[in-house]
Amino acid sequence: MTLANPLGLLWGLLSVPMVILYLRRMPLRRRPVATSMIWEQVLAGQPARSRWQRWRDPLSLVVQLTILLLLVVALAEPLTGPRRRVVLVVDNSAGQEAGDGQPTLARAKQSAGRLIAGLGPGDAAVVLSAGGAPSVRCNLTSDTGLLAEAVQAISSSQAPPQVDATVALARQMLSTAPGGVGAAEDVVVLGGSAGEEIKDYPERAGPPGGVVLVGLAVLLLAGQWCLYQRCWMS
Amino acid sequence: MATFDFELLRRFEFLSLGLGRAGHGLLLAGPRQGPLGGGTEPAGLRDYVPGDDYRHVDWRRCARHDELLTKTFAGDEDRHVYILLDCSPSMGLGRPPKFQLAREIAALLGYLVLRDLGRLGVTAFSDRVLADLPPLRGKGRFGLLLRFLEQLGLEGTRTDLRRTAEGFVRRYQRHGSVVVISDLYDPAGFQPGFDRLRQHGYEPRIVQIHEPGEAEPALLGDCELFDVEGKTARRVTVTERAARRYRRLFAEFHASVRGYCARHGMACVQMASDTPQQEAMVQIVTGTRGR
């Protein structure tokens, strides 16, 4: 599992004051009573409180720390499944502006835009054009804005297509880029005869991991409240 | 300290008129069948009850009937009423404090006694006898009673009814009714003190005052209980179960006071310190239990 926001783990430092506050002797409310003779009977057998007897219910602290852990992990935005690294090869060679109706290049740009919009957090893509000599339009990045701008900036070229060389260049880029271990790689060629239309790039299935963790934290919080209620009632 | 005002006196007079001269309520009711040792003229016999003076047991009839009988006497004497007012620190709790209501009750009872030309003595106590007001007679001495009550404060360490009773019976030789106004939180139990009074021929009556928070404590969770009389603190965790048990034991304590009074034919009035003044006065003169 990778984290989209590793700095979010710093929130885990909150556990330190949490433990300190738990161990600290809290000032008790002083309640004057007219006589202790009835309370003596009521509390017979119940030991007086001491500093370490707070530990008689350590489950409370464990639950609180678990809640904090879940929230911290949620803030770090864990990514379920492998990250994806996508190579977008846009064929802008001569002839892509030809044809009836909407030019092929324009349709390829639209498809690329949908693909970029479907990238999830942590996914990265690189944009290349295959008209003439292979050209890197945008380096490997997760910034979908940059990727979209790079795609829109691609203009038609008068050179013949060199799709195979471009794909080879792309694979070379991916192999030398850092952080590629375990990532799923896709090469998508848009335009020309290779891909007139592509399907929308599939988004990740299920809710984001952070939502699940926050839900668990809320459930634990409710459980702890019930635990306290049970303690007071017993 | 403006504890008593004209409004209170007006209410006393109103209640006094309402009662008429014939009735005094249970607290100030006349002595039971002949005050033991109060007079010299034989009035009859009755069953022996614990606390009766052995000198008044009719041993000849006991031998004949094989049961203990006590001689009773009647005689003309002034009616003596003594008020024992608890001034222990526990009486300072409550809003208003129990002590305030206790003094108002003492003033009312004193007014009713003085109005009927009885003799009234007041003794302030806590763990011992703190102050005495010698027996007064006549309505005109009511001002002295008020001044005495106003100058009283909370003193001593705790309630000690037995020691107080022993000190009291040594001071007064004339028997009569003894109205004890207290919360009765005596660690040694309230019974020994009243037993001692009865054994010396007095007729004790009880006005027990408690704070509402004592009957229904708003305590839950971690807290430190501070005994204002014992000056001790204890850190406890009060659970719902412990609070329920406390309420039950408190009710049993009050029931034990009523049971003791019922066994010994003593009048008993129990009330909370936040009882409205007028309602409290009515309870006192009618002898009803209250809340």
Short mmCIF file of C-alpha atoms in Angstrom, two decimals:
data_model
loop_
_atom_site.label_atom_id
_atom_site.label_comp_id
_atom_site.label_asym_id
_atom_site.label_seq_id
_atom_site.Cartn_x
_atom_site.Cartn_y
_atom_site.Cartn_z
CA MET A 1 0.00 0.00 0.00
CA THR A 2 1.30 3.42 -0.88
CA LEU A 3 0.39 6.76 0.58
CA ALA A 4 -0.64 9.74 -1.46
CA ASN A 5 0.05 12.13 1.42
CA PRO A 6 2.78 10.68 3.64
CA LEU A 7 3.04 13.94 5.59
CA GLY A 8 -0.39 13.16 7.00
CA LEU A 9 1.30 10.59 9.23
CA LEU A 10 2.66 13.49 11.29
CA TRP A 11 -0.78 13.75 12.83
CA GLY A 12 0.16 10.56 14.63
CA LEU A 13 2.22 12.70 17.01
CA LEU A 14 -1.10 13.56 18.63
CA SER A 15 -0.88 10.19 20.33
CA VAL A 16 1.84 11.57 22.63
CA PRO A 17 -0.33 14.21 24.35
CA MET A 18 -3.20 11.74 24.28
CA VAL A 19 -1.23 9.22 26.34
CA ILE A 20 0.11 11.94 28.63
CA LEU A 21 -3.37 13.26 29.31
CA TYR A 22 -4.55 9.74 29.98
CA LEU A 23 -1.84 9.09 32.53
CA ARG A 24 -1.98 12.50 34.13
CA ARG A 25 -3.84 12.66 37.42
CA MET A 26 -6.86 14.79 36.70
CA PRO A 27 -8.03 17.13 39.46
CA LEU A 28 -11.12 15.56 40.92
CA ARG A 29 -14.26 17.44 41.77
CA ARG A 30 -14.44 17.89 45.52
CA ARG A 31 -17.93 17.25 46.78
CA PRO A 32 -18.61 18.12 50.41
CA VAL A 33 -20.89 15.63 52.09
CA ALA A 34 -22.58 15.96 55.45
CA THR A 35 -21.47 12.55 56.55
CA SER A 36 -19.46 9.76 55.10
CA MET A 37 -21.14 7.05 57.13
CA ILE A 38 -23.57 6.13 54.35
CA TRP A 39 -20.93 6.41 51.65
CA GLU A 40 -18.68 4.15 53.71
CA GLN A 41 -21.32 1.45 53.47
CA VAL A 42 -21.88 2.06 49.79
CA LEU A 43 -18.21 1.98 48.89
CA ALA A 44 -17.21 -0.80 51.23
CA GLY A 45 -14.88 -3.07 49.34
CA GLN A 46 -14.24 -0.57 46.60
CA PRO A 47 -10.56 0.40 46.71
CA ALA A 48 -9.65 4.05 46.78
CA ARG A 49 -8.46 5.47 43.53
CA SER A 50 -4.74 5.70 42.86
CA ARG A 51 -2.56 6.87 40.03
CA TRP A 52 -2.10 3.47 38.48
CA GLN A 53 -5.64 2.32 38.84
CA ARG A 54 -6.48 4.27 35.75
CA TRP A 55 -5.01 1.30 33.99
CA ARG A 56 -7.76 -0.91 35.26
CA ASP A 57 -9.58 -0.06 32.07
CA PRO A 58 -6.79 0.21 29.50
CA LEU A 59 -9.21 -0.79 26.80
CA SER A 60 -10.32 2.82 26.72
CA LEU A 61 -6.84 4.06 25.80
CA VAL A 62 -6.39 1.29 23.25
CA VAL A 63 -9.62 2.24 21.56
CA GLN A 64 -8.68 5.92 21.52
CA LEU A 65 -5.28 5.19 20.00
CA THR A 66 -6.88 2.94 17.42
CA ILE A 67 -9.26 5.71 16.45
CA LEU A 68 -6.34 8.12 16.08
CA LEU A 69 -4.41 5.58 14.02
CA LEU A 70 -7.30 5.12 11.63
CA LEU A 71 -7.77 8.85 11.23
CA VAL A 72 -4.03 9.42 10.63
CA VAL A 73 -3.91 6.71 8.01
CA ALA A 74 -6.97 8.22 6.37
CA LEU A 75 -5.25 11.61 6.29
CA ALA A 76 -2.23 10.00 4.63
CA GLU A 77 -4.56 8.95 1.79
CA PRO A 78 -3.63 5.32 1.34
CA LEU A 79 -3.88 3.98 -2.19
CA THR A 80 -5.31 0.54 -2.59
CA GLY A 81 -3.97 -1.49 -5.49
CA PRO A 82 -0.86 -0.76 -7.61
CA ARG A 83 -0.20 2.71 -8.97
CA ARG A 84 -0.66 3.14 -12.69
CA ARG A 85 1.78 4.69 -15.11
CA VAL A 86 0.26 5.54 -18.41
CA VAL A 87 2.00 6.47 -21.66
CA LEU A 88 -0.14 8.59 -23.92
CA VAL A 89 1.07 8.52 -27.50
CA VAL A 90 -0.82 11.00 -29.64
CA ASP A 91 -0.41 10.51 -33.35
CA ASN A 92 -0.23 14.01 -34.86
CA SER A 93 1.30 12.94 -38.13
CA ALA A 94 0.23 14.25 -41.51
CA GLY A 95 -3.20 13.09 -42.46
CA GLN A 96 -4.69 13.28 -38.99
CA GLU A 97 -6.43 16.51 -40.00
CA ALA A 98 -7.97 14.87 -43.02
CA GLY A 99 -11.29 13.10 -43.26
CA ASP A 100 -14.93 14.01 -43.04
CA GLY A 101 -16.39 15.56 -40.00
CA GLN A 102 -14.23 16.01 -36.90
CA PRO A 103 -10.52 15.54 -37.58
CA THR A 104 -8.88 12.47 -36.07
CA LEU A 105 -6.42 14.56 -34.05
CA ALA A 106 -9.24 16.40 -32.34
CA ARG A 107 -10.94 13.15 -31.41
CA ALA A 108 -7.63 11.80 -30.14
CA LYS A 109 -7.22 14.85 -27.91
CA GLN A 110 -10.73 14.36 -26.53
CA SER A 111 -9.99 10.75 -25.74
CA ALA A 112 -6.74 11.75 -24.07
CA GLY A 113 -8.59 14.30 -21.97
CA ARG A 114 -11.04 11.66 -20.73
CA LEU A 115 -8.18 9.33 -19.98
CA ILE A 116 -6.34 11.97 -17.96
CA ALA A 117 -9.49 12.81 -16.04
CA GLY A 118 -9.81 9.16 -15.10
CA LEU A 119 -6.40 8.99 -13.46
CA GLY A 120 -6.56 8.40 -9.74
CA PRO A 121 -4.41 9.85 -7.00
CA GLY A 122 -0.90 8.49 -7.28
CA ASP A 123 -1.26 7.60 -10.94
CA ALA A 124 1.16 9.23 -13.35
CA ALA A 125 1.26 9.69 -17.08
CA VAL A 126 3.59 10.87 -19.79
CA VAL A 127 2.50 12.50 -23.05
CA LEU A 128 4.34 12.00 -26.31
CA SER A 129 3.56 12.88 -29.89
CA ALA A 130 4.32 10.47 -32.73
CA GLY A 131 4.30 12.83 -35.73
CA GLY A 132 7.81 12.66 -37.14
CA ALA A 133 10.53 12.26 -34.55
CA PRO A 134 9.16 11.10 -31.18
CA SER A 135 8.66 14.12 -28.96
CA VAL A 136 8.05 14.21 -25.21
CA ARG A 137 5.27 16.72 -24.62
CA CYS A 138 5.03 16.20 -20.88
CA ASN A 139 7.27 14.25 -18.58
CA LEU A 140 6.00 11.65 -16.16
CA THR A 141 3.76 13.49 -13.70
CA SER A 142 0.62 13.05 -11.62
CA ASP A 143 -0.50 16.61 -12.32
CA THR A 144 -3.54 16.12 -14.51
CA GLY A 145 -3.62 19.84 -15.31
CA LEU A 146 -0.18 19.76 -16.84
CA LEU A 147 -1.02 16.61 -18.73
CA ALA A 148 -4.21 18.10 -20.16
CA GLU A 149 -2.40 21.28 -21.20
CA ALA A 150 0.29 19.25 -22.92
CA VAL A 151 -2.30 17.26 -24.85
CA GLN A 152 -4.13 20.38 -25.97
CA ALA A 153 -0.84 21.97 -27.09
CA ILE A 154 -0.17 19.18 -29.58
CA SER A 155 -0.61 20.45 -33.11
CA SER A 156 -0.67 18.65 -36.41
CA SER A 157 2.64 17.75 -37.97
CA GLN A 158 3.48 17.26 -41.64
CA ALA A 159 5.86 14.40 -40.90
CA PRO A 160 4.97 10.74 -41.25
CA PRO A 161 3.98 8.81 -38.10
CA GLN A 162 6.61 6.98 -36.09
CA VAL A 163 4.43 5.27 -33.54
CA ASP A 164 6.66 2.29 -32.88
CA ALA A 165 9.69 4.46 -32.20
CA THR A 166 7.64 6.67 -29.92
CA VAL A 167 6.32 3.69 -27.94
CA ALA A 168 9.81 2.35 -27.59
CA LEU A 169 10.96 5.73 -26.32
CA ALA A 170 8.08 5.76 -23.86
CA ARG A 171 8.94 2.34 -22.46
CA GLN A 172 12.51 3.45 -22.06
CA MET A 173 11.35 6.50 -20.14
CA LEU A 174 9.25 4.40 -17.82
CA SER A 175 12.04 1.99 -17.14
CA THR A 176 14.40 4.77 -16.13
CA ALA A 177 11.86 6.80 -14.15
CA PRO A 178 12.10 6.41 -10.32
CA GLY A 179 9.37 4.70 -8.30
CA GLY A 180 8.31 2.36 -10.96
CA VAL A 181 8.45 -0.80 -8.90
CA GLY A 182 5.10 -2.48 -8.67
CA ALA A 183 3.35 0.03 -10.88
CA ALA A 184 1.07 -1.10 -13.66
CA GLU A 185 2.02 0.35 -16.99
CA ASP A 186 -0.26 1.07 -19.92
CA VAL A 187 0.62 2.41 -23.30
CA VAL A 188 -2.25 4.05 -25.12
CA VAL A 189 -1.87 5.20 -28.70
CA LEU A 190 -4.42 7.75 -29.77
CA GLY A 191 -5.12 8.75 -33.33
CA GLY A 192 -4.27 7.25 -36.68
CA SER A 193 -5.24 3.68 -37.30
CA ALA A 194 -4.20 2.50 -33.87
CA GLY A 195 -7.07 3.97 -31.89
CA GLU A 196 -9.87 5.91 -33.45
CA GLU A 197 -11.84 5.81 -30.25
CA ILE A 198 -10.90 4.51 -26.84
CA LYS A 199 -13.07 3.60 -23.93
CA ASP A 200 -13.01 5.79 -20.86
CA TYR A 201 -10.12 4.83 -18.70
CA PRO A 202 -11.60 2.75 -15.83
CA GLU A 203 -11.61 4.48 -12.47
CA ARG A 204 -10.72 2.68 -9.28
CA ALA A 205 -13.44 0.46 -7.93
CA GLY A 206 -14.94 0.99 -4.46
CA PRO A 207 -14.72 3.95 -2.10
CA PRO A 208 -11.37 5.55 -1.35
CA GLY A 209 -9.47 3.94 1.51
CA GLY A 210 -9.69 7.12 3.62
CA VAL A 211 -13.48 6.98 3.68
CA VAL A 212 -13.40 3.39 4.93
CA LEU A 213 -10.93 4.27 7.67
CA VAL A 214 -12.93 7.27 8.84
CA GLY A 215 -16.00 5.06 8.94
CA LEU A 216 -14.16 2.56 11.09
CA ALA A 217 -12.99 5.33 13.41
CA VAL A 218 -16.56 6.54 13.86
CA LEU A 219 -17.68 3.00 14.63
CA LEU A 220 -14.96 2.63 17.25
CA LEU A 221 -15.90 5.99 18.76
CA ALA A 222 -19.48 4.83 19.09
CA GLY A 223 -18.23 1.60 20.63
CA GLN A 224 -16.22 3.46 23.21
CA TRP A 225 -19.18 5.63 24.11
CA CYS A 226 -21.23 2.49 24.66
CA LEU A 227 -18.39 1.09 26.78
CA TYR A 228 -18.41 4.16 29.02
CA GLN A 229 -22.16 4.05 29.32
CA ARG A 230 -21.90 0.43 30.37
CA CYS A 231 -19.20 1.29 32.91
CA TRP A 232 -21.28 4.01 34.54
CA MET A 233 -24.34 1.86 34.61
CA SER A 234 -22.58 -1.10 36.22
CA MET B 1 -27.44 38.62 60.72
CA ALA B 2 -31.05 39.15 59.77
CA THR B 3 -32.25 35.61 60.22
CA PHE B 4 -35.60 36.58 61.60
CA ASP B 5 -37.80 39.35 60.40
CA PHE B 6 -41.23 40.73 61.09
CA GLU B 7 -42.72 38.66 58.32
CA LEU B 8 -41.64 35.49 60.12
CA LEU B 9 -43.13 36.73 63.36
CA ARG B 10 -46.36 37.55 61.58
CA ARG B 11 -46.48 34.01 60.25
CA PHE B 12 -45.82 32.59 63.70
CA GLU B 13 -48.70 34.57 65.06
CA PHE B 14 -50.91 33.47 62.20
CA LEU B 15 -50.05 29.81 62.74
CA SER B 16 -50.46 30.25 66.45
CA LEU B 17 -53.96 31.63 65.98
CA GLY B 18 -54.76 28.86 63.56
CA LEU B 19 -53.76 26.24 66.05
CA GLY B 20 -55.75 27.74 68.84
CA ARG B 21 -54.88 27.17 72.41
CA ALA B 22 -55.95 23.58 72.45
CA GLY B 23 -53.66 22.11 69.84
CA HIS B 24 -49.89 22.02 69.69
CA GLY B 25 -49.21 19.44 67.06
CA LEU B 26 -47.34 16.26 67.78
CA LEU B 27 -44.03 17.91 68.53
CA LEU B 28 -45.39 20.05 71.34
CA ALA B 29 -48.10 17.69 72.47
CA GLY B 30 -48.38 17.30 76.19
CA PRO B 31 -46.60 14.52 77.98
CA ARG B 32 -47.83 10.99 77.61
CA GLN B 33 -49.87 9.37 80.31
CA GLY B 34 -48.37 11.13 83.28
CA PRO B 35 -44.84 12.40 83.13
CA LEU B 36 -42.55 9.91 84.74
CA GLY B 37 -41.27 11.47 87.88
CA GLY B 38 -42.87 14.74 86.91
CA GLY B 39 -45.33 14.90 89.75
CA THR B 40 -45.93 13.27 93.06
CA GLU B 41 -49.51 12.08 92.83
CA PRO B 42 -49.89 8.46 91.63
CA ALA B 43 -51.89 8.33 88.43
CA GLY B 44 -51.87 4.65 87.53
CA LEU B 45 -49.86 1.85 86.04
CA ARG B 46 -48.68 0.99 82.60
CA ASP B 47 -46.50 -1.59 80.91
CA TYR B 48 -42.81 -1.19 81.42
CA VAL B 49 -40.90 0.08 78.39
CA PRO B 50 -37.12 0.10 78.15
CA GLY B 51 -35.79 3.32 79.51
CA ASP B 52 -38.24 3.64 82.38
CA ASP B 53 -36.75 4.48 85.71
CA TYR B 54 -36.44 1.31 87.83
CA ARG B 55 -37.51 3.31 90.87
CA HIS B 56 -40.96 3.64 89.32
CA VAL B 57 -41.43 -0.06 88.68
CA ASP B 58 -44.18 -1.46 90.89
CA TRP B 59 -42.32 -4.53 92.11
CA ARG B 60 -45.19 -5.76 94.26
CA ARG B 61 -47.57 -5.94 91.34
CA CYS B 62 -44.85 -7.39 89.19
CA ALA B 63 -44.51 -10.27 91.58
CA ARG B 64 -48.25 -10.75 91.61
CA HIS B 65 -48.92 -10.54 87.89
CA ASP B 66 -45.55 -11.78 86.63
CA GLU B 67 -45.08 -8.80 84.35
CA LEU B 68 -43.27 -5.51 84.64
CA LEU B 69 -45.48 -2.53 85.40
CA THR B 70 -44.43 1.04 85.87
CA LYS B 71 -46.13 3.52 88.13
CA THR B 72 -47.13 6.80 86.58
CA PHE B 73 -47.57 10.09 88.34
CA ALA B 74 -49.38 13.28 87.69
CA GLY B 75 -48.79 16.63 89.19
CA ASP B 76 -49.19 20.29 88.63
CA GLU B 77 -46.05 21.75 87.25
CA ASP B 78 -45.00 24.05 84.50
CA ARG B 79 -44.63 22.45 81.17
CA HIS B 80 -40.96 22.35 80.22
CA VAL B 81 -39.84 22.16 76.64
CA TYR B 82 -36.20 21.98 75.67
CA ILE B 83 -34.87 22.45 72.20
CA LEU B 84 -31.58 20.81 71.27
CA LEU B 85 -30.29 22.55 68.17
CA ASP B 86 -27.59 20.84 66.11
CA CYS B 87 -24.79 23.29 65.22
CA SER B 88 -22.38 20.79 63.71
CA PRO B 89 -20.68 21.63 60.38
CA SER B 90 -22.94 19.30 58.45
CA MET B 91 -25.85 21.63 59.20
CA GLY B 92 -24.16 24.25 57.03
CA LEU B 93 -24.74 22.31 53.84
CA GLY B 94 -27.63 22.94 51.50
CA ARG B 95 -29.14 25.93 49.78
CA PRO B 96 -30.47 27.35 51.97
CA PRO B 97 -28.40 25.71 54.70
CA LYS B 98 -30.10 23.21 56.96
CA PHE B 99 -29.03 25.36 59.89
CA GLN B 100 -31.16 28.25 58.71
CA LEU B 101 -34.30 26.15 58.62
CA ALA B 102 -33.35 24.58 61.96
CA ARG B 103 -33.17 27.99 63.62
CA GLU B 104 -36.49 29.05 62.14
CA ILE B 105 -38.09 25.88 63.45
CA ALA B 106 -36.56 26.49 66.86
CA ALA B 107 -37.95 30.01 66.84
CA LEU B 108 -41.41 28.81 65.89
CA LEU B 109 -41.48 26.09 68.53
CA GLY B 110 -40.16 28.54 71.08
CA TYR B 111 -42.83 31.02 70.19
CA LEU B 112 -45.58 28.45 70.61
CA VAL B 113 -44.21 27.33 74.00
CA LEU B 114 -43.77 30.84 75.34
CA ARG B 115 -47.20 31.81 74.12
CA ASP B 116 -48.72 29.05 76.24
CA LEU B 117 -46.73 30.10 79.29
CA GLY B 118 -44.56 27.05 79.18
CA ARG B 119 -40.89 27.10 80.03
CA LEU B 120 -38.48 26.96 77.16
CA GLY B 121 -34.79 26.14 77.22
CA VAL B 122 -32.53 25.95 74.20
CA THR B 123 -29.25 24.11 73.96
CA ALA B 124 -26.90 24.33 71.01
CA PHE B 125 -24.75 21.29 70.46
CA SER B 126 -22.49 19.49 68.05
CA ASP B 127 -19.96 17.10 69.57
CA ARG B 128 -20.78 18.61 72.94
CA VAL B 129 -23.05 21.21 74.44
CA LEU B 130 -21.98 24.51 72.92
CA ALA B 131 -24.33 27.06 74.42
CA ASP B 132 -27.36 27.19 76.68
CA LEU B 133 -30.32 29.47 76.92
CA PRO B 134 -31.72 29.05 80.43
CA PRO B 135 -35.43 28.31 80.61
CA LEU B 136 -37.57 31.30 79.67
CA ARG B 137 -41.19 31.89 80.45
CA GLY B 138 -43.67 34.25 78.87
CA LYS B 139 -44.15 35.59 75.39
CA GLY B 140 -42.26 38.72 76.28
CA ARG B 141 -39.01 36.75 76.40
CA PHE B 142 -39.29 35.78 72.78
CA GLY B 143 -36.80 38.48 71.84
CA LEU B 144 -34.18 36.82 74.03
CA LEU B 145 -34.74 33.58 72.19
CA LEU B 146 -34.30 35.25 68.81
CA ARG B 147 -31.11 36.96 69.88
CA PHE B 148 -29.75 33.67 71.18
CA LEU B 149 -30.57 31.89 67.96
CA GLU B 150 -29.11 34.65 65.81
CA GLN B 151 -25.75 34.57 67.53
CA LEU B 152 -25.37 30.85 67.06
CA GLY B 153 -22.90 29.59 64.48
CA LEU B 154 -21.61 26.28 63.28
CA GLU B 155 -19.04 24.93 65.70
CA GLY B 156 -17.49 21.69 66.79
CA THR B 157 -16.34 18.81 64.72
CA ARG B 158 -19.22 16.36 64.39
CA THR B 159 -22.58 15.38 65.80
CA ASP B 160 -22.38 13.45 69.05
CA LEU B 161 -25.88 12.94 70.40
CA ARG B 162 -24.87 10.65 73.26
CA ARG B 163 -22.34 13.06 74.69
CA THR B 164 -24.74 15.92 74.20
CA ALA B 165 -27.53 14.06 75.97
CA GLU B 166 -25.24 13.25 78.88
CA GLY B 167 -24.26 16.87 79.17
CA PHE B 168 -27.86 17.95 78.85
CA VAL B 169 -29.34 15.71 81.52
CA ARG B 170 -26.73 16.94 83.95
CA ARG B 171 -27.81 20.53 83.43
CA TYR B 172 -31.57 20.29 83.73
CA GLN B 173 -33.34 18.64 86.60
CA ARG B 174 -36.88 19.32 85.50
CA HIS B 175 -38.23 16.77 83.09
CA GLY B 176 -40.09 17.70 79.97
CA SER B 177 -40.19 17.42 76.25
CA VAL B 178 -36.92 17.63 74.33
CA VAL B 179 -37.19 18.54 70.67
CA VAL B 180 -33.98 17.64 68.88
CA ILE B 181 -33.49 19.53 65.62
CA SER B 182 -30.71 17.86 63.70
CA ASP B 183 -29.72 15.88 60.66
CA LEU B 184 -28.84 13.02 63.04
CA TYR B 185 -25.59 12.21 61.25
CA ASP B 186 -23.96 10.80 64.34
CA PRO B 187 -21.29 8.26 63.38
CA ALA B 188 -22.08 6.34 66.57
CA GLY B 189 -25.78 6.24 65.73
CA PHE B 190 -28.57 8.48 66.89
CA GLN B 191 -30.19 5.93 69.20
CA PRO B 192 -27.83 6.09 72.21
CA GLY B 193 -28.44 9.80 72.66
CA PHE B 194 -32.21 9.47 72.60
CA ASP B 195 -32.05 6.38 74.82
CA ARG B 196 -30.14 8.41 77.35
CA LEU B 197 -32.77 11.17 77.29
CA ARG B 198 -35.58 8.68 77.74
CA GLN B 199 -33.78 6.90 80.53
CA HIS B 200 -33.60 10.18 82.41
CA GLY B 201 -37.30 10.76 82.07
CA TYR B 202 -37.35 13.21 79.20
CA GLU B 203 -39.65 12.84 76.25
CA PRO B 204 -37.58 13.35 73.13
CA ARG B 205 -39.06 14.35 69.79
CA ILE B 206 -37.21 14.58 66.52
CA VAL B 207 -37.10 17.15 63.74
CA GLN B 208 -34.76 15.67 61.14
CA ILE B 209 -33.59 17.97 58.38
CA HIS B 210 -31.74 16.82 55.32
CA GLU B 211 -30.45 18.50 52.23
CA PRO B 212 -32.11 17.41 48.97
CA GLY B 213 -28.68 16.54 47.57
CA GLU B 214 -28.20 14.08 50.39
CA ALA B 215 -31.29 12.14 49.42
CA GLU B 216 -30.63 12.34 45.67
CA PRO B 217 -26.91 12.91 45.23
CA ALA B 218 -25.94 14.29 41.84
CA LEU B 219 -22.70 12.37 41.90
CA LEU B 220 -21.51 10.21 39.06
CA GLY B 221 -18.02 9.43 37.94
CA ASP B 222 -14.72 10.28 39.58
CA CYS B 223 -14.89 12.69 42.49
CA GLU B 224 -13.50 13.36 45.91
CA LEU B 225 -15.94 13.05 48.77
CA PHE B 226 -15.10 15.44 51.58
CA ASP B 227 -16.70 14.76 54.91
CA VAL B 228 -17.28 18.21 56.39
CA GLU B 229 -17.50 16.77 59.90
CA GLY B 230 -14.75 14.19 59.85
CA LYS B 231 -12.60 16.47 57.66
CA THR B 232 -11.60 13.45 55.64
CA ALA B 233 -11.47 13.10 51.88
CA ARG B 234 -11.85 9.96 49.83
CA ARG B 235 -11.39 9.61 46.10
CA VAL B 236 -14.03 7.41 44.65
CA THR B 237 -15.67 6.46 41.40
CA VAL B 238 -19.41 6.65 41.82
CA THR B 239 -21.19 4.34 39.43
CA GLU B 240 -24.90 4.26 38.77
CA ARG B 241 -25.15 1.14 40.89
CA ALA B 242 -23.36 2.83 43.81
CA ALA B 243 -25.66 5.85 43.53
CA ARG B 244 -28.70 3.56 43.63
CA ARG B 245 -27.32 1.79 46.69
CA TYR B 246 -26.68 5.12 48.39
CA ARG B 247 -30.25 6.26 47.78
CA ARG B 248 -31.55 3.00 49.21
CA LEU B 249 -29.35 3.23 52.31
CA PHE B 250 -30.32 6.85 52.84
CA ALA B 251 -34.00 5.93 52.67
CA GLU B 252 -33.35 3.09 55.12
CA PHE B 253 -31.63 5.50 57.48
CA HIS B 254 -34.65 7.78 57.45
CA ALA B 255 -36.94 4.81 57.88
CA SER B 256 -34.88 3.67 60.87
CA VAL B 257 -35.42 7.06 62.49
CA ARG B 258 -39.15 6.79 61.94
CA GLY B 259 -39.17 3.22 63.20
CA TYR B 260 -37.31 4.21 66.36
CA CYS B 261 -39.78 7.00 67.00
CA ALA B 262 -42.73 4.70 66.38
CA ARG B 263 -41.38 2.10 68.80
CA HIS B 264 -40.94 4.62 71.56
CA GLY B 265 -43.99 6.77 70.88
CA MET B 266 -41.94 9.75 69.84
CA ALA B 267 -43.12 12.43 67.43
CA CYS B 268 -40.96 12.69 64.34
CA VAL B 269 -40.90 15.25 61.55
CA GLN B 270 -38.56 14.82 58.59
CA MET B 271 -38.14 17.51 55.99
CA ALA B 272 -35.75 18.80 53.34
CA SER B 273 -33.84 22.01 53.87
CA ASP B 274 -35.36 23.59 50.78
CA THR B 275 -38.89 23.15 52.05
CA PRO B 276 -40.67 26.48 51.65
CA GLN B 277 -40.77 28.30 54.94
CA GLN B 278 -44.52 28.36 55.25
CA GLU B 279 -44.86 24.70 54.37
CA ALA B 280 -42.17 23.81 56.90
CA MET B 281 -43.97 25.76 59.60
CA VAL B 282 -47.20 23.94 58.88
CA GLN B 283 -45.42 20.60 59.05
CA ILE B 284 -43.90 21.51 62.38
CA VAL B 285 -47.11 22.55 64.03
CA THR B 286 -49.09 19.66 62.60
CA GLY B 287 -46.34 17.11 63.07
CA THR B 288 -46.53 15.72 59.55
CA ARG B 289 -43.54 13.99 58.09
CA GLY B 290 -42.90 16.17 55.04
CA ARG B 291 -40.73 15.12 52.12
#
